[in-house]
Short mmCIF file of the C-alpha atoms (twelve columns), coordinates in Angstrom:
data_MODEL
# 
_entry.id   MODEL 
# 
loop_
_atom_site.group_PDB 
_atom_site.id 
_atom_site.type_symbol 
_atom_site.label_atom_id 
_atom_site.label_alt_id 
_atom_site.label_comp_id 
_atom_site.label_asym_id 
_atom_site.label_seq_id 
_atom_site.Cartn_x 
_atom_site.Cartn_y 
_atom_site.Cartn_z 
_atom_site.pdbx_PDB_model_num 
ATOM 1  C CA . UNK A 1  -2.373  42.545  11.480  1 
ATOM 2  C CA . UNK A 2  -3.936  42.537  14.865  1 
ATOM 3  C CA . UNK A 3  -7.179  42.368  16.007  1 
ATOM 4  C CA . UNK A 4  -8.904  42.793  19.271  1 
ATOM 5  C CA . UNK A 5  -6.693  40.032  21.358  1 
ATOM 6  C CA . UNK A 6  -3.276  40.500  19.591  1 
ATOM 7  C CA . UNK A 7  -1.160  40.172  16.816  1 
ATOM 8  C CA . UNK A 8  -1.915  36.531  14.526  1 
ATOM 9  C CA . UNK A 9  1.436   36.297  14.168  1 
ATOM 10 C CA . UNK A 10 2.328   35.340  18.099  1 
ATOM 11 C CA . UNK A 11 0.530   32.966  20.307  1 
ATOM 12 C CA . UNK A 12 -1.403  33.739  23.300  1 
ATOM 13 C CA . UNK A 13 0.116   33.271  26.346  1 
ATOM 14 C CA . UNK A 14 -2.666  30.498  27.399  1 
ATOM 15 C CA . UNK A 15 -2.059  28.669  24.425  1 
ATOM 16 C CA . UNK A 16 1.225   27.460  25.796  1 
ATOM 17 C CA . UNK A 17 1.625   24.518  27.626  1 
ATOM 18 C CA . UNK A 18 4.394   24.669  29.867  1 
ATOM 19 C CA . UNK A 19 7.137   22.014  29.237  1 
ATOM 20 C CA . UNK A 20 6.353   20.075  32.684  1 
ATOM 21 C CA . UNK A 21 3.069   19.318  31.892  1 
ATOM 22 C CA . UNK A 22 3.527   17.837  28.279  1 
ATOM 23 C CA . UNK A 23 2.914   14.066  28.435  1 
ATOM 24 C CA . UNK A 24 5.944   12.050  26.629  1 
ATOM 25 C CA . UNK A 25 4.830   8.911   25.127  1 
ATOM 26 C CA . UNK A 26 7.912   5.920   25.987  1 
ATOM 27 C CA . UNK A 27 6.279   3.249   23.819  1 
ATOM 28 C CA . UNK A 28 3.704   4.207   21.284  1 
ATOM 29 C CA . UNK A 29 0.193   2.464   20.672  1 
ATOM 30 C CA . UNK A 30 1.736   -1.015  19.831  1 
ATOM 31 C CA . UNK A 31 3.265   -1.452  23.494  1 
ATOM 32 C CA . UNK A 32 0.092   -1.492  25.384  1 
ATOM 33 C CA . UNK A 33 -1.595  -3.842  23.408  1 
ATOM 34 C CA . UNK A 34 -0.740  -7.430  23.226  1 
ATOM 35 C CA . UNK A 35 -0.157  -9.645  19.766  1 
ATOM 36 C CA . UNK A 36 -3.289  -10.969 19.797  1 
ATOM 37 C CA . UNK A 37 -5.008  -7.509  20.053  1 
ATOM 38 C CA . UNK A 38 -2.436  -6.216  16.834  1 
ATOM 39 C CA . UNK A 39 -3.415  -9.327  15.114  1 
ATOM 40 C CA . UNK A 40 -6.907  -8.709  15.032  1 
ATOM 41 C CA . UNK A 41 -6.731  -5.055  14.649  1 
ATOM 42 C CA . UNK A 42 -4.504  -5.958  11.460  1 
ATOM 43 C CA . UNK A 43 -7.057  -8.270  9.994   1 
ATOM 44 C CA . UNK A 44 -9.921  -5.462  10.750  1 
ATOM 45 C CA . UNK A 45 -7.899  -3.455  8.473   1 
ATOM 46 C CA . UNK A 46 -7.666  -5.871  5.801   1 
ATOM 47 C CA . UNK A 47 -11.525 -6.382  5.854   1 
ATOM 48 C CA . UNK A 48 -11.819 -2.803  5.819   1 
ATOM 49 C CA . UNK A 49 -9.461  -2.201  2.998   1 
ATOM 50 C CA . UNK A 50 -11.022 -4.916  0.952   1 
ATOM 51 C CA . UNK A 51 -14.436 -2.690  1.219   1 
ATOM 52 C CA . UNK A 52 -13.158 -0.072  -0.149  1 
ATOM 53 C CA . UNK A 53 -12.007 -1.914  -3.361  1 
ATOM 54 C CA . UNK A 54 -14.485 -1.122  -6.411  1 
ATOM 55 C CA . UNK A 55 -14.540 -5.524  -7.696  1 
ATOM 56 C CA . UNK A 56 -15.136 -5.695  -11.456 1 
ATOM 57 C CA . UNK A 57 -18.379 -7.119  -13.151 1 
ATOM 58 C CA . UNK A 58 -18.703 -10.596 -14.593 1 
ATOM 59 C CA . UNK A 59 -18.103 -8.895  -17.843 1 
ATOM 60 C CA . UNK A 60 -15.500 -6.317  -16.735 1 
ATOM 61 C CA . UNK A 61 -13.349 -9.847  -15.415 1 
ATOM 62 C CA . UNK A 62 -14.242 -11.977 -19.059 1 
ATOM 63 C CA . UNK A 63 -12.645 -8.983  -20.988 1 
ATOM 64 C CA . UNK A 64 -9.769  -8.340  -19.024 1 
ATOM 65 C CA . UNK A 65 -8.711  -11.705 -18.708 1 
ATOM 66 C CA . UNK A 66 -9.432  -12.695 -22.236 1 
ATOM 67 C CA . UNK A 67 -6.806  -9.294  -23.227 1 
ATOM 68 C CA . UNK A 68 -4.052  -11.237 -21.363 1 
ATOM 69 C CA . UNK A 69 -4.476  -14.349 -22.413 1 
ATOM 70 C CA . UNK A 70 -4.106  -12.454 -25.547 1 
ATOM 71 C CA . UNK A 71 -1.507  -10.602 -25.094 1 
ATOM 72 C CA . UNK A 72 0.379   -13.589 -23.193 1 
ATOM 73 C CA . UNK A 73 0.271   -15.490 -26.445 1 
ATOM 74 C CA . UNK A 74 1.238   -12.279 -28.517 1 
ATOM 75 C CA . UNK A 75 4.418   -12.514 -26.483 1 
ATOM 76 C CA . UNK A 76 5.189   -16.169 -26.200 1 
ATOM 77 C CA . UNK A 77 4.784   -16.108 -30.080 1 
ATOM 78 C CA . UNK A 78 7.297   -13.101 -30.110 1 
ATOM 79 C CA . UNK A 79 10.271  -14.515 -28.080 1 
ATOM 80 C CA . UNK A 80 9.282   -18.113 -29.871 1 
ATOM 81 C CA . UNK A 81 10.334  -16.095 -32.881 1 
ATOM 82 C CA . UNK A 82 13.158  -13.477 -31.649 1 
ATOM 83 C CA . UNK A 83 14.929  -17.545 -29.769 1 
ATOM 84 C CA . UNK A 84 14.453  -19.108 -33.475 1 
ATOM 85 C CA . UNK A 85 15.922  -16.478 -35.496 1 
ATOM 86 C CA . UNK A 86 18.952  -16.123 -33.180 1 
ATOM 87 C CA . UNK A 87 19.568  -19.702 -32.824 1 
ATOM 88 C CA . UNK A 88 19.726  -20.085 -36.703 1 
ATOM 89 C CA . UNK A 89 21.848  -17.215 -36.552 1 
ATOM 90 C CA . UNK A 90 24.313  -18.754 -33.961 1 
ATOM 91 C CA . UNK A 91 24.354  -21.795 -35.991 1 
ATOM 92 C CA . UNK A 92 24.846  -19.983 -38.868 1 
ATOM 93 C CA . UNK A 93 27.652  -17.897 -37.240 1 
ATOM 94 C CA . UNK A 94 29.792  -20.470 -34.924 1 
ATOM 95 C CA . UNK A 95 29.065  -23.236 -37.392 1 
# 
């Protein structure tokens, strides 16, 4: 398919940039600035991520925390069980 300034397919001839005049980057954004600089710009991105976080409500918080104490119990009282029944069973067993 072509239209009035050539085929889609192939790129104009000014769209190329000659190999000389492409810029080559030796160290990357993190060599020109100092640690100080990276240290800040990391925290800045920590307070920004923290923004975006959606925090739960007071109630949200009271629910979800009162499901794992829950279920932390749940499972304490399961392996409380499961180490009981097998150490009768090793006694039982071995004597």
């Amino acid at each position: 398919m072509s239209d009035a300034v050539g085929s889609l397919d192939t790129p104009d001839a000014q769209d190329e940039v000659p190999e000389s005049k492409k810029k080559t980057r030796k160290g990357g954004k993190r060599a020109k600035k100092g640690p100080l600089k990276r240290l800040a710009l990391f925290y800045r991105q920590i307070v920004a991520e923290l923004r975006k976080v959606v925090w739960p409500t007071r109630s949200q918080l009271t629910r979800y925390t009162t499901v794992v104490i829950f279920f932390v119990i749940v499972m304490i009282g399961l392996v409380t069980v499961i180490d009981y029944g097998l150490d009768h069973a090793a006694k039982y067993v071995f004597g």
